[in-house]
Amino acid sequence: MSISEAIPFLQTLQVSSSYFSISTVVAISLFFALLCACIIVGHLLEENRWFNESITSLLLGLASGGVVLLVTKGQSSHILVFSEELFFIYLLPPIIFNAGFQVKKKQFFRNFSIILLFGVLGTIISFCLVSAGSYLLFTKIGVKSLDVQDYLALGAIFSATDSVCTLQVLNQDETPFLYSVVFGEGVVNDATSIVLFNAVQSIDLSDVDAFTALRLLGTFLYLFFTSTILGIAVGLLSAYIIKTLYFGRHSTDREIAIMLIMAYLSYMIAELLSLSGILTVFLCGIVMSHYTWHNVTESSRITTKHAFATISFIAETFIFLYVGMDALDIDKWKSSKASVRTSVAVSASMLFLVLLGRAAFVYPLANLANCFKKRDQQKTEFKQQFILWWAGLMRGAVTIALCYNQFASSESTSSLDCLLITCTIIVVLFSTLVFGSITKPLIEALLLRHAKPAVSDATDFASLEDLRILFLEEGDRPEQDPSQPGPRRSSLRLLIRHPTSTVHYFWRKFDDKFMRPVFGGRGFVPFVPGSPTGAQDVDENSTDRQST
């Protein structure tokens, strides 16, 4: 091809590629370059006491946003706009699914009672306190244009914690109790906050009466349990399909693809039905890790484990970058038309309510749980309660996304809406940078420096073997008269003394007898050529029984 012939070809190629927007290419290139920088800097700061990858990403986002403003001379900042749709549809699902898929079920369900107390009841307490407190404080500041739905929405928005930053400084081996509680409560808390937010949105609060609270509670319970059932159902369906059809005989890519697609499908179906996609995809991840993951080939197990973790890691880093850049969106700050005094007062009020709302349920509920534990080693010490309070003070992308949904969903955003958005960003930045950087040194000073050899959660519950012995001793003796109600009393007594372990004992019996033969799982998958060896499955099954 001669030069004269090549020039028209290049011109045609340039015209055909005109669908690429220069601003889009620049934005994507910038974010990918920043992602690489975050990974490298995070690796270099791995052992640093004050910084972690979340804080590093946030700071890099802030610095990049400042550079963009300097380059554009403060005239254009569209590259910094936070996209609620991008967050909820593409970034949040892989993070929550991986959290459920990678969760250590032994630790999670061992502390399930306190996780449920903090994640559900604690979130509701914080929701009520923040809603009422924002109404009282905002009226004194001079912000009086909000309605009842806005105040309730603020309660749900600022009740959503951000455990990602905290989990990066908590060590699962050094502080297993704190890690499992903070991790479990963070996921359940996000789900509960979004369910509360959706419940507030779905109820007509223009005519408030005595039954409004009951309707709100009923809507919350409906969304919560329906989302739970949907997540479990999709997880079981994926396990049954892969166990029955065994995609790995022909292609491991198919079974990996079906796991990814069905997990994402559970989230989208929940959102389509106006349910909690977070709760649905989290439970779907737990069910898939318990059944579906053991029905695929060994190569698919390794691939899925690392693939899900990698996608989640990239999404988390991208979110903090996004939040950092969005904090310097100059358009929102100009549109708020509020004085510095008003912005500081509103931000300080919300931060105070976050601190107060967290303390209002952590200490009472933790001491309430201690009342049902007989041994001192099982009880949550005051230092641990303080760390649990501190670890839940950070607010993140879920808070910002819900704030955008409430105050920036309409085409005409008022100055008050912009004020609340900017104040929310201030609270998120302050809590992440200040509380997040101090968490690791605080844990080292309070817990690890004077760590005791006995860990409180190591002896929290009786083992399954101990429970079997107790059942035999107290109710299952062969010489016992079957007409006597002794066994029932002993079972009830065991349930009161060891509630979690007793429920786990009966669940394992039900799971082995009914669930695993149908849906598969570790040790219950028949040998098929190309699958992992049967001996390996037996060894893993015995290991799983000992660990759980």
PDB file of N, CA, C and O in Angstrom, residues 47-72:
ATOM      1  N   GLU A  47       3.169  -2.446  56.095  1.00  0.00           N
ATOM      2  CA  GLU A  47       3.470  -2.560  57.518  1.00  0.00           C
ATOM      3  C   GLU A  47       3.353  -1.233  58.257  1.00  0.00           C
ATOM      4  O   GLU A  47       3.692  -1.158  59.440  1.00  0.00           O
ATOM      5  N   ASN A  48       2.874  -0.193  57.585  1.00  0.00           N
ATOM      6  CA  ASN A  48       2.766   1.112  58.220  1.00  0.00           C
ATOM      7  C   ASN A  48       1.615   1.127  59.216  1.00  0.00           C
ATOM      8  O   ASN A  48       0.548   0.566  58.970  1.00  0.00           O
ATOM      9  N   ARG A  49       1.828   1.775  60.343  1.00  0.00           N
ATOM     10  CA  ARG A  49       0.820   1.796  61.399  1.00  0.00           C
ATOM     11  C   ARG A  49      -0.317   2.754  61.094  1.00  0.00           C
ATOM     12  O   ARG A  49      -1.435   2.576  61.565  1.00  0.00           O
ATOM     13  N   TRP A  50      -0.040   3.808  60.325  1.00  0.00           N
ATOM     14  CA  TRP A  50      -1.002   4.899  60.188  1.00  0.00           C
ATOM     15  C   TRP A  50      -1.735   4.890  58.856  1.00  0.00           C
ATOM     16  O   TRP A  50      -2.786   5.510  58.728  1.00  0.00           O
ATOM     17  N   PHE A  51      -1.208   4.214  57.856  1.00  0.00           N
ATOM     18  CA  PHE A  51      -1.823   4.232  56.534  1.00  0.00           C
ATOM     19  C   PHE A  51      -2.185   2.822  56.098  1.00  0.00           C
ATOM     20  O   PHE A  51      -1.551   1.841  56.492  1.00  0.00           O
ATOM     21  N   ASN A  52      -3.238   2.734  55.293  1.00  0.00           N
ATOM     22  CA  ASN A  52      -3.611   1.488  54.640  1.00  0.00           C
ATOM     23  C   ASN A  52      -4.075   1.826  53.228  1.00  0.00           C
ATOM     24  O   ASN A  52      -4.073   2.994  52.825  1.00  0.00           O
ATOM     25  N   GLU A  53      -4.453   0.814  52.473  1.00  0.00           N
ATOM     26  CA  GLU A  53      -4.782   1.042  51.065  1.00  0.00           C
ATOM     27  C   GLU A  53      -6.020   1.912  50.892  1.00  0.00           C
ATOM     28  O   GLU A  53      -6.127   2.657  49.919  1.00  0.00           O
ATOM     29  N   SER A  54      -6.984   1.835  51.804  1.00  0.00           N
ATOM     30  CA  SER A  54      -8.178   2.674  51.700  1.00  0.00           C
ATOM     31  C   SER A  54      -7.825   4.143  51.859  1.00  0.00           C
ATOM     32  O   SER A  54      -8.251   4.999  51.066  1.00  0.00           O
ATOM     33  N   ILE A  55      -7.051   4.459  52.898  1.00  0.00           N
ATOM     34  CA  ILE A  55      -6.655   5.846  53.121  1.00  0.00           C
ATOM     35  C   ILE A  55      -5.753   6.322  51.984  1.00  0.00           C
ATOM     36  O   ILE A  55      -5.866   7.472  51.516  1.00  0.00           O
ATOM     37  N   THR A  56      -4.859   5.444  51.507  1.00  0.00           N
ATOM     38  CA  THR A  56      -3.986   5.813  50.382  1.00  0.00           C
ATOM     39  C   THR A  56      -4.803   6.144  49.138  1.00  0.00           C
ATOM     40  O   THR A  56      -4.551   7.140  48.446  1.00  0.00           O
ATOM     41  N   SER A  57      -5.806   5.311  48.845  1.00  0.00           N
ATOM     42  CA  SER A  57      -6.657   5.559  47.678  1.00  0.00           C
ATOM     43  C   SER A  57      -7.422   6.867  47.823  1.00  0.00           C
ATOM     44  O   SER A  57      -7.567   7.628  46.858  1.00  0.00           O
ATOM     45  N   LEU A  58      -7.909   7.122  49.029  1.00  0.00           N
ATOM     46  CA  LEU A  58      -8.662   8.353  49.269  1.00  0.00           C
ATOM     47  C   LEU A  58      -7.770   9.580  49.083  1.00  0.00           C
ATOM     48  O   LEU A  58      -8.177  10.573  48.448  1.00  0.00           O
ATOM     49  N   LEU A  59      -6.562   9.524  49.607  1.00  0.00           N
ATOM     50  CA  LEU A  59      -5.647  10.654  49.471  1.00  0.00           C
ATOM     51  C   LEU A  59      -5.221  10.863  48.022  1.00  0.00           C
ATOM     52  O   LEU A  59      -5.122  12.002  47.545  1.00  0.00           O
ATOM     53  N   LEU A  60      -4.961   9.772  47.303  1.00  0.00           N
ATOM     54  CA  LEU A  60      -4.618   9.899  45.888  1.00  0.00           C
ATOM     55  C   LEU A  60      -5.780  10.465  45.083  1.00  0.00           C
ATOM     56  O   LEU A  60      -5.582  11.243  44.141  1.00  0.00           O
ATOM     57  N   GLY A  61      -7.001  10.081  45.449  1.00  0.00           N
ATOM     58  CA  GLY A  61      -8.169  10.646  44.787  1.00  0.00           C
ATOM     59  C   GLY A  61      -8.294  12.134  45.035  1.00  0.00           C
ATOM     60  O   GLY A  61      -8.603  12.913  44.123  1.00  0.00           O
ATOM     61  N   LEU A  62      -8.048  12.549  46.283  1.00  0.00           N
ATOM     62  CA  LEU A  62      -8.083  13.977  46.594  1.00  0.00           C
ATOM     63  C   LEU A  62      -7.010  14.745  45.825  1.00  0.00           C
ATOM     64  O   LEU A  62      -7.273  15.823  45.274  1.00  0.00           O
ATOM     65  N   ALA A  63      -5.802  14.185  45.779  1.00  0.00           N
ATOM     66  CA  ALA A  63      -4.721  14.852  45.060  1.00  0.00           C
ATOM     67  C   ALA A  63      -5.027  14.946  43.569  1.00  0.00           C
ATOM     68  O   ALA A  63      -4.801  15.989  42.935  1.00  0.00           O
ATOM     69  N   SER A  64      -5.575  13.862  43.000  1.00  0.00           N
ATOM     70  CA  SER A  64      -5.911  13.875  41.573  1.00  0.00           C
ATOM     71  C   SER A  64      -7.027  14.863  41.285  1.00  0.00           C
ATOM     72  O   SER A  64      -7.007  15.565  40.258  1.00  0.00           O
ATOM     73  N   GLY A  65      -8.019  14.934  42.183  1.00  0.00           N
ATOM     74  CA  GLY A  65      -9.080  15.916  42.006  1.00  0.00           C
ATOM     75  C   GLY A  65      -8.559  17.337  42.042  1.00  0.00           C
ATOM     76  O   GLY A  65      -9.005  18.204  41.272  1.00  0.00           O
ATOM     77  N   GLY A  66      -7.593  17.588  42.943  1.00  0.00           N
ATOM     78  CA  GLY A  66      -6.992  18.912  42.974  1.00  0.00           C
ATOM     79  C   GLY A  66      -6.227  19.250  41.704  1.00  0.00           C
ATOM     80  O   GLY A  66      -6.294  20.381  41.207  1.00  0.00           O
ATOM     81  N   VAL A  67      -5.521  18.262  41.141  1.00  0.00           N
ATOM     82  CA  VAL A  67      -4.800  18.480  39.886  1.00  0.00           C
ATOM     83  C   VAL A  67      -5.770  18.785  38.750  1.00  0.00           C
ATOM     84  O   VAL A  67      -5.532  19.672  37.919  1.00  0.00           O
ATOM     85  N   VAL A  68      -6.896  18.035  38.705  1.00  0.00           N
ATOM     86  CA  VAL A  68      -7.885  18.266  37.653  1.00  0.00           C
ATOM     87  C   VAL A  68      -8.450  19.679  37.752  1.00  0.00           C
ATOM     88  O   VAL A  68      -8.633  20.377  36.742  1.00  0.00           O
ATOM     89  N   LEU A  69      -8.722  20.123  38.979  1.00  0.00           N
ATOM     90  CA  LEU A  69      -9.237  21.482  39.151  1.00  0.00           C
ATOM     91  C   LEU A  69      -8.218  22.527  38.718  1.00  0.00           C
ATOM     92  O   LEU A  69      -8.569  23.554  38.141  1.00  0.00           O
ATOM     93  N   LEU A  70      -6.946  22.284  38.989  1.00  0.00           N
ATOM     94  CA  LEU A  70      -5.914  23.231  38.557  1.00  0.00           C
ATOM     95  C   LEU A  70      -5.783  23.264  37.047  1.00  0.00           C
ATOM     96  O   LEU A  70      -5.620  24.347  36.450  1.00  0.00           O
ATOM     97  N   VAL A  71      -5.855  22.091  36.424  1.00  0.00           N
ATOM     98  CA  VAL A  71      -5.726  22.039  34.967  1.00  0.00           C
ATOM     99  C   VAL A  71      -6.892  22.739  34.291  1.00  0.00           C
ATOM    100  O   VAL A  71      -6.732  23.483  33.315  1.00  0.00           O
ATOM    101  N   THR A  72      -8.098  22.495  34.798  1.00  0.00           N
ATOM    102  CA  THR A  72      -9.294  23.106  34.206  1.00  0.00           C
ATOM    103  C   THR A  72      -9.568  24.502  34.744  1.00  0.00           C
ATOM    104  O   THR A  72     -10.564  25.127  34.357  1.00  0.00           O
TER     105      THR A  72
END
